[in-house]
mmCIF file of C-alpha atoms in Angstrom:
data_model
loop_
_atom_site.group_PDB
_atom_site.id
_atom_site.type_symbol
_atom_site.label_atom_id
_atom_site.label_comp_id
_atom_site.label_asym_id
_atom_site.label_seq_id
_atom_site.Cartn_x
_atom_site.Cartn_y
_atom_site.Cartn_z
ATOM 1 C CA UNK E 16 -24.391 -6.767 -5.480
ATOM 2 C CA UNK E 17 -27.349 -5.459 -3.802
ATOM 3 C CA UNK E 18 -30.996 -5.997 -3.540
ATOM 4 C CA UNK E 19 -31.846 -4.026 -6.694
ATOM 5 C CA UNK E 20 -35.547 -2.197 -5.387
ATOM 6 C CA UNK E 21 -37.411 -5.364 -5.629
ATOM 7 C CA UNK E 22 -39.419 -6.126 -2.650
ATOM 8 C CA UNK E 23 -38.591 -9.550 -0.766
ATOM 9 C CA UNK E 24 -40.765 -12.217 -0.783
ATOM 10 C CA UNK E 25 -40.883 -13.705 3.244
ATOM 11 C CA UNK E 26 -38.777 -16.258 2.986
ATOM 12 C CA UNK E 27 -36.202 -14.839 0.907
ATOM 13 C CA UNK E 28 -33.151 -14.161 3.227
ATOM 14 C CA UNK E 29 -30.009 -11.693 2.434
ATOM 15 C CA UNK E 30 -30.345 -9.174 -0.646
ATOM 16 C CA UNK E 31 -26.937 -10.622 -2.502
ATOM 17 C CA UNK E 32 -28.944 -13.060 -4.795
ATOM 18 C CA UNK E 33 -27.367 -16.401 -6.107
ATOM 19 C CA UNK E 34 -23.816 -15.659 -6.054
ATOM 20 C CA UNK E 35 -22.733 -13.379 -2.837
ATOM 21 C CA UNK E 36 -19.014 -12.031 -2.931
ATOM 22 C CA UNK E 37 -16.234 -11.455 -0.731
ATOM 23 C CA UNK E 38 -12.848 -9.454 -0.483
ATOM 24 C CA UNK E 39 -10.733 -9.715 1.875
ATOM 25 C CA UNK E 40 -7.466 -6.897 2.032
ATOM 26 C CA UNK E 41 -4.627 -7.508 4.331
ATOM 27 C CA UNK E 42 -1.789 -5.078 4.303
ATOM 28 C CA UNK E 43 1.847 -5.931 6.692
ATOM 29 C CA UNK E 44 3.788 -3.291 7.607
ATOM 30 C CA UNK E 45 7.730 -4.275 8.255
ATOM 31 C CA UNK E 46 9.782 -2.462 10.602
ATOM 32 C CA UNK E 47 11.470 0.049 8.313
ATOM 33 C CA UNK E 48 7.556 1.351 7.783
ATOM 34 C CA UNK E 49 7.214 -0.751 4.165
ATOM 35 C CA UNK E 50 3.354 -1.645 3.666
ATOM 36 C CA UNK E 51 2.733 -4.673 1.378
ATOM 37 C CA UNK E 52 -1.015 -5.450 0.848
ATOM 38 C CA UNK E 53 -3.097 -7.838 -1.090
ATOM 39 C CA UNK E 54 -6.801 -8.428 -2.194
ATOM 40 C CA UNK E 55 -8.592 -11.662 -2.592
ATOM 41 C CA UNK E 56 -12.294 -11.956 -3.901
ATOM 42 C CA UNK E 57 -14.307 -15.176 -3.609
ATOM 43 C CA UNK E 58 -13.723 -17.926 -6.422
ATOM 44 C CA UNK E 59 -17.193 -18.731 -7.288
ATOM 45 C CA UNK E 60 -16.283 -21.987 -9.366
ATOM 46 C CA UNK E 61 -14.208 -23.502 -6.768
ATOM 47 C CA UNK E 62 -14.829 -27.115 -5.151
ATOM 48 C CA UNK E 63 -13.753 -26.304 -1.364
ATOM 49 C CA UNK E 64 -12.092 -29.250 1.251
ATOM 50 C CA UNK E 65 -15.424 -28.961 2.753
ATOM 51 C CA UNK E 66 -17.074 -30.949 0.117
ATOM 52 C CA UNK E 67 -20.156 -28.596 -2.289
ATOM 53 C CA UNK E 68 -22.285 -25.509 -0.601
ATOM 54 C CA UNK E 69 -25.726 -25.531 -1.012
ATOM 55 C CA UNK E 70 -27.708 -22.544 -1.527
ATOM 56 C CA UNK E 71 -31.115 -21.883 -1.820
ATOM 57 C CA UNK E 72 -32.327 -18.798 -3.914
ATOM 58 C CA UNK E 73 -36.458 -18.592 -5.152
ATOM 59 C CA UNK E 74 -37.468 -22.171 -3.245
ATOM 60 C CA UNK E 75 -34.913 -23.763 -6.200
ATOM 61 C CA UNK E 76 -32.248 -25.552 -4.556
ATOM 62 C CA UNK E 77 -28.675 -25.436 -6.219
ATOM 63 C CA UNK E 78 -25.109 -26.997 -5.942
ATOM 64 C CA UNK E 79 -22.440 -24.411 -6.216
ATOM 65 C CA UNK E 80 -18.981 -24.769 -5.686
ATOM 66 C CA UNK E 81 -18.221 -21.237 -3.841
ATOM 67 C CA UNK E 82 -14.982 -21.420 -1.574
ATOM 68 C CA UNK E 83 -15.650 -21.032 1.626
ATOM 69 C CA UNK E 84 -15.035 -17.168 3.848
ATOM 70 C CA UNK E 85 -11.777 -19.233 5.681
ATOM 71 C CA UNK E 86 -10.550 -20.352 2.270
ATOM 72 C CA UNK E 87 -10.811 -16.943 0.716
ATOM 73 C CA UNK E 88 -8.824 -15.895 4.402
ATOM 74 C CA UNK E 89 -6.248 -18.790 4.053
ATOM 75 C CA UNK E 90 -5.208 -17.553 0.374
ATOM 76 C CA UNK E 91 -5.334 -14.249 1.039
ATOM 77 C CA UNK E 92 -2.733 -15.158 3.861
ATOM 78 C CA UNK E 93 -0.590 -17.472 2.014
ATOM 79 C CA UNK E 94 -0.544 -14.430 -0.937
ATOM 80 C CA UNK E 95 0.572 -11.788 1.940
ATOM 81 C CA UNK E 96 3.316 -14.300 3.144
ATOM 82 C CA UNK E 97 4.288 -14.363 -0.918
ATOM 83 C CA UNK E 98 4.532 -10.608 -1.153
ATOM 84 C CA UNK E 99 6.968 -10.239 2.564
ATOM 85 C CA UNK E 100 8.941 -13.354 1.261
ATOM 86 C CA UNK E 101 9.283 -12.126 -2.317
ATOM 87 C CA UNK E 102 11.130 -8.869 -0.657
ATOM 88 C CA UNK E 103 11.041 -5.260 -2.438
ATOM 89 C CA UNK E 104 9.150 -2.676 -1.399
ATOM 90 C CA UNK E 105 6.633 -2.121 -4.060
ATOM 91 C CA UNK E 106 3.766 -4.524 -4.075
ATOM 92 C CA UNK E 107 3.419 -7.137 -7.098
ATOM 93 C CA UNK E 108 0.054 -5.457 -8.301
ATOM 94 C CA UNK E 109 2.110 -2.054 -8.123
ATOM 95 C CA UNK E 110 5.256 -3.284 -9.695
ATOM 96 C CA UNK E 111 4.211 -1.986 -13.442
ATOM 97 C CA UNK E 112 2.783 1.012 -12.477
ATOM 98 C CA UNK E 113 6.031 2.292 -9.958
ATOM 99 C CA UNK E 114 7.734 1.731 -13.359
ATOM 100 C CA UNK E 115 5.401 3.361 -15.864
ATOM 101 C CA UNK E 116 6.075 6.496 -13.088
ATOM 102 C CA UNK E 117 10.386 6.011 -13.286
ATOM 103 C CA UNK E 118 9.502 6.372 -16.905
ATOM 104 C CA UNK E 119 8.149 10.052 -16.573
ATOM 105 C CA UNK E 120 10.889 11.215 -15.084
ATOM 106 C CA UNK E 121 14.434 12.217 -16.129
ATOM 107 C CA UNK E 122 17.093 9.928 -16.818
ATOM 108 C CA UNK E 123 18.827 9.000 -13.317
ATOM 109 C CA UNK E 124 16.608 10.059 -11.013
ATOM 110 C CA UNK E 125 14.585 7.561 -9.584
ATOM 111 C CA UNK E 126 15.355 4.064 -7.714
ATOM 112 C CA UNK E 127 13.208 0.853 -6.975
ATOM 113 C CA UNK E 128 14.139 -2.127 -5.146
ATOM 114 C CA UNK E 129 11.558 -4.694 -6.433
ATOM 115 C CA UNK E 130 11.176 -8.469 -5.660
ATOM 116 C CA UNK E 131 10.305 -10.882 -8.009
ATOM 117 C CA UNK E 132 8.924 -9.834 -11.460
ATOM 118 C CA UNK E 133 5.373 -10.879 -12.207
ATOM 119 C CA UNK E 134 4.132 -11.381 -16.219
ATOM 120 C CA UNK E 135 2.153 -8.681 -16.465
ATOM 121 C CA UNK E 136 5.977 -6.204 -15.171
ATOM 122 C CA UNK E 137 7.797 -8.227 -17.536
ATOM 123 C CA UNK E 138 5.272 -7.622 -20.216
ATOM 124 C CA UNK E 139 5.114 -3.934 -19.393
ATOM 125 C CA UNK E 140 8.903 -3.252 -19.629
ATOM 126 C CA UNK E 141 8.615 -4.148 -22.673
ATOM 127 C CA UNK E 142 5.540 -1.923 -23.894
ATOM 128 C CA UNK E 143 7.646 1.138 -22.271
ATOM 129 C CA UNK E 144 10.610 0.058 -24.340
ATOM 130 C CA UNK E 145 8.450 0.329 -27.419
ATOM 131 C CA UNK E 146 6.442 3.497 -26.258
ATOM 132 C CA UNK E 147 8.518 5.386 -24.327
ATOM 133 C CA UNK E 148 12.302 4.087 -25.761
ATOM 134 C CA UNK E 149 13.312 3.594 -21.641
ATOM 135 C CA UNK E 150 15.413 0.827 -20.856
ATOM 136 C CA UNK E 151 16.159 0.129 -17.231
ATOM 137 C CA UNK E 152 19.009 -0.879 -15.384
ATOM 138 C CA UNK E 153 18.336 -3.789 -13.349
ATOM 139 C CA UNK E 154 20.803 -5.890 -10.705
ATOM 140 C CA UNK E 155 20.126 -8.616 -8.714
ATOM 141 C CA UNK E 156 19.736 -7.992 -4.845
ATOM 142 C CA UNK E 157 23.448 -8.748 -3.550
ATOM 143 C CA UNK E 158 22.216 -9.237 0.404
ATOM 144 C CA UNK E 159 19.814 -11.846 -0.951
ATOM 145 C CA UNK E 160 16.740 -10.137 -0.077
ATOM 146 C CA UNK E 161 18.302 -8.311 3.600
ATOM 147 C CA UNK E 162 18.450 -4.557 4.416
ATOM 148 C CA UNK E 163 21.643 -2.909 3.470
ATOM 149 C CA UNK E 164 23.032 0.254 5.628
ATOM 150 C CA UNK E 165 25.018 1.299 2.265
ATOM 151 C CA UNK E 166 22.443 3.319 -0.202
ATOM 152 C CA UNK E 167 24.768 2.596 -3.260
ATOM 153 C CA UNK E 168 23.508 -1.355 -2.352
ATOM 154 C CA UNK E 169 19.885 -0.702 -2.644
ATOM 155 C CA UNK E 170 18.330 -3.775 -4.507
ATOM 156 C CA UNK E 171 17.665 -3.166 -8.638
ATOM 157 C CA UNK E 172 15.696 -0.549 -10.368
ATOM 158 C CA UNK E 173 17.675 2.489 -11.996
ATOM 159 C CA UNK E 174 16.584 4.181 -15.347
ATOM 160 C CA UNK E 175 18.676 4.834 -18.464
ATOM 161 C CA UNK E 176 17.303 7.019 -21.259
ATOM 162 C CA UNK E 177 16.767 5.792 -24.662
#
């Protein structure tokens, strides 16, 4: 957050107050024109490699364990690498939501190649079971994860009415 209107005192340095925050967003874009982002923010509770921060807010000194900017950078990374080595072609965070939109449509019409499920997809299939009576067709990838030329190949995904 912000410096909220009050004026600084001299010595007070940086308007984020005792716990600044990062993000960090990093999107890859494969060949065939896919994009597959992710977003980090800063753990604040986090005891870094680098051994404990120290910040000093109001001439108080504290220990915090905040992880470090190249942390944040080098999960945010490792989380991209996740997303390109899970395959699909819907982001994890987007998985639930690509499928909430299959469920709007008629019965046979849409198509999603997805990599692996996370617990929140799983846990939404079954709320649009419940809600919506849609089950969905799902088959593993056959080329392990590779591009296929043939369309009738294309990954898992297809909706059947309920």
């Amino acid at each position: 957050h912000s410096s909220s209107g009050k004026k600084r005192k001299s010595g007070d340095v940086g308007g984020c107050g005792p716990s600044p925050g990062l993000s960090v967003n990093l999107t890859a874009t494969t060949t065939e024109g896919v994009c597959l982002s992710v977003e980090c923010s800063m753990n604040q509770n986090v005891k870094s490699d680098s051994g404990d921060n120290v910040m000093q807010h109001d001439q108080s000194i504290e220990r915090k364990n905040i992880e470090l900017p190249e942390d944040l950078g080098k999960r945010s990374a490792t989380l991209l690498l996740q997303e390109i080595y899970s395959g699909g072609c819907i982001d994890t965070s987007a998985q639930s939501f690509a499928l909430l939109m299959m469920c709007l449509t008629p019965e046979d019409v849409s198509r999603i190649r997805l990599g692996q499920f996370s617990q929140y997809t799983i846990m939404s299939l079954r709320l649009y079971k419940e809600a919506f009576g849609v089950e969905f067709k799902l088959r593993a990838d056959e080329n392990g994860g590779e591009g296929s030329d043939d369309e009738s190949d294309d990954g898992f995904g297809s909706k059947r009415g309920g």
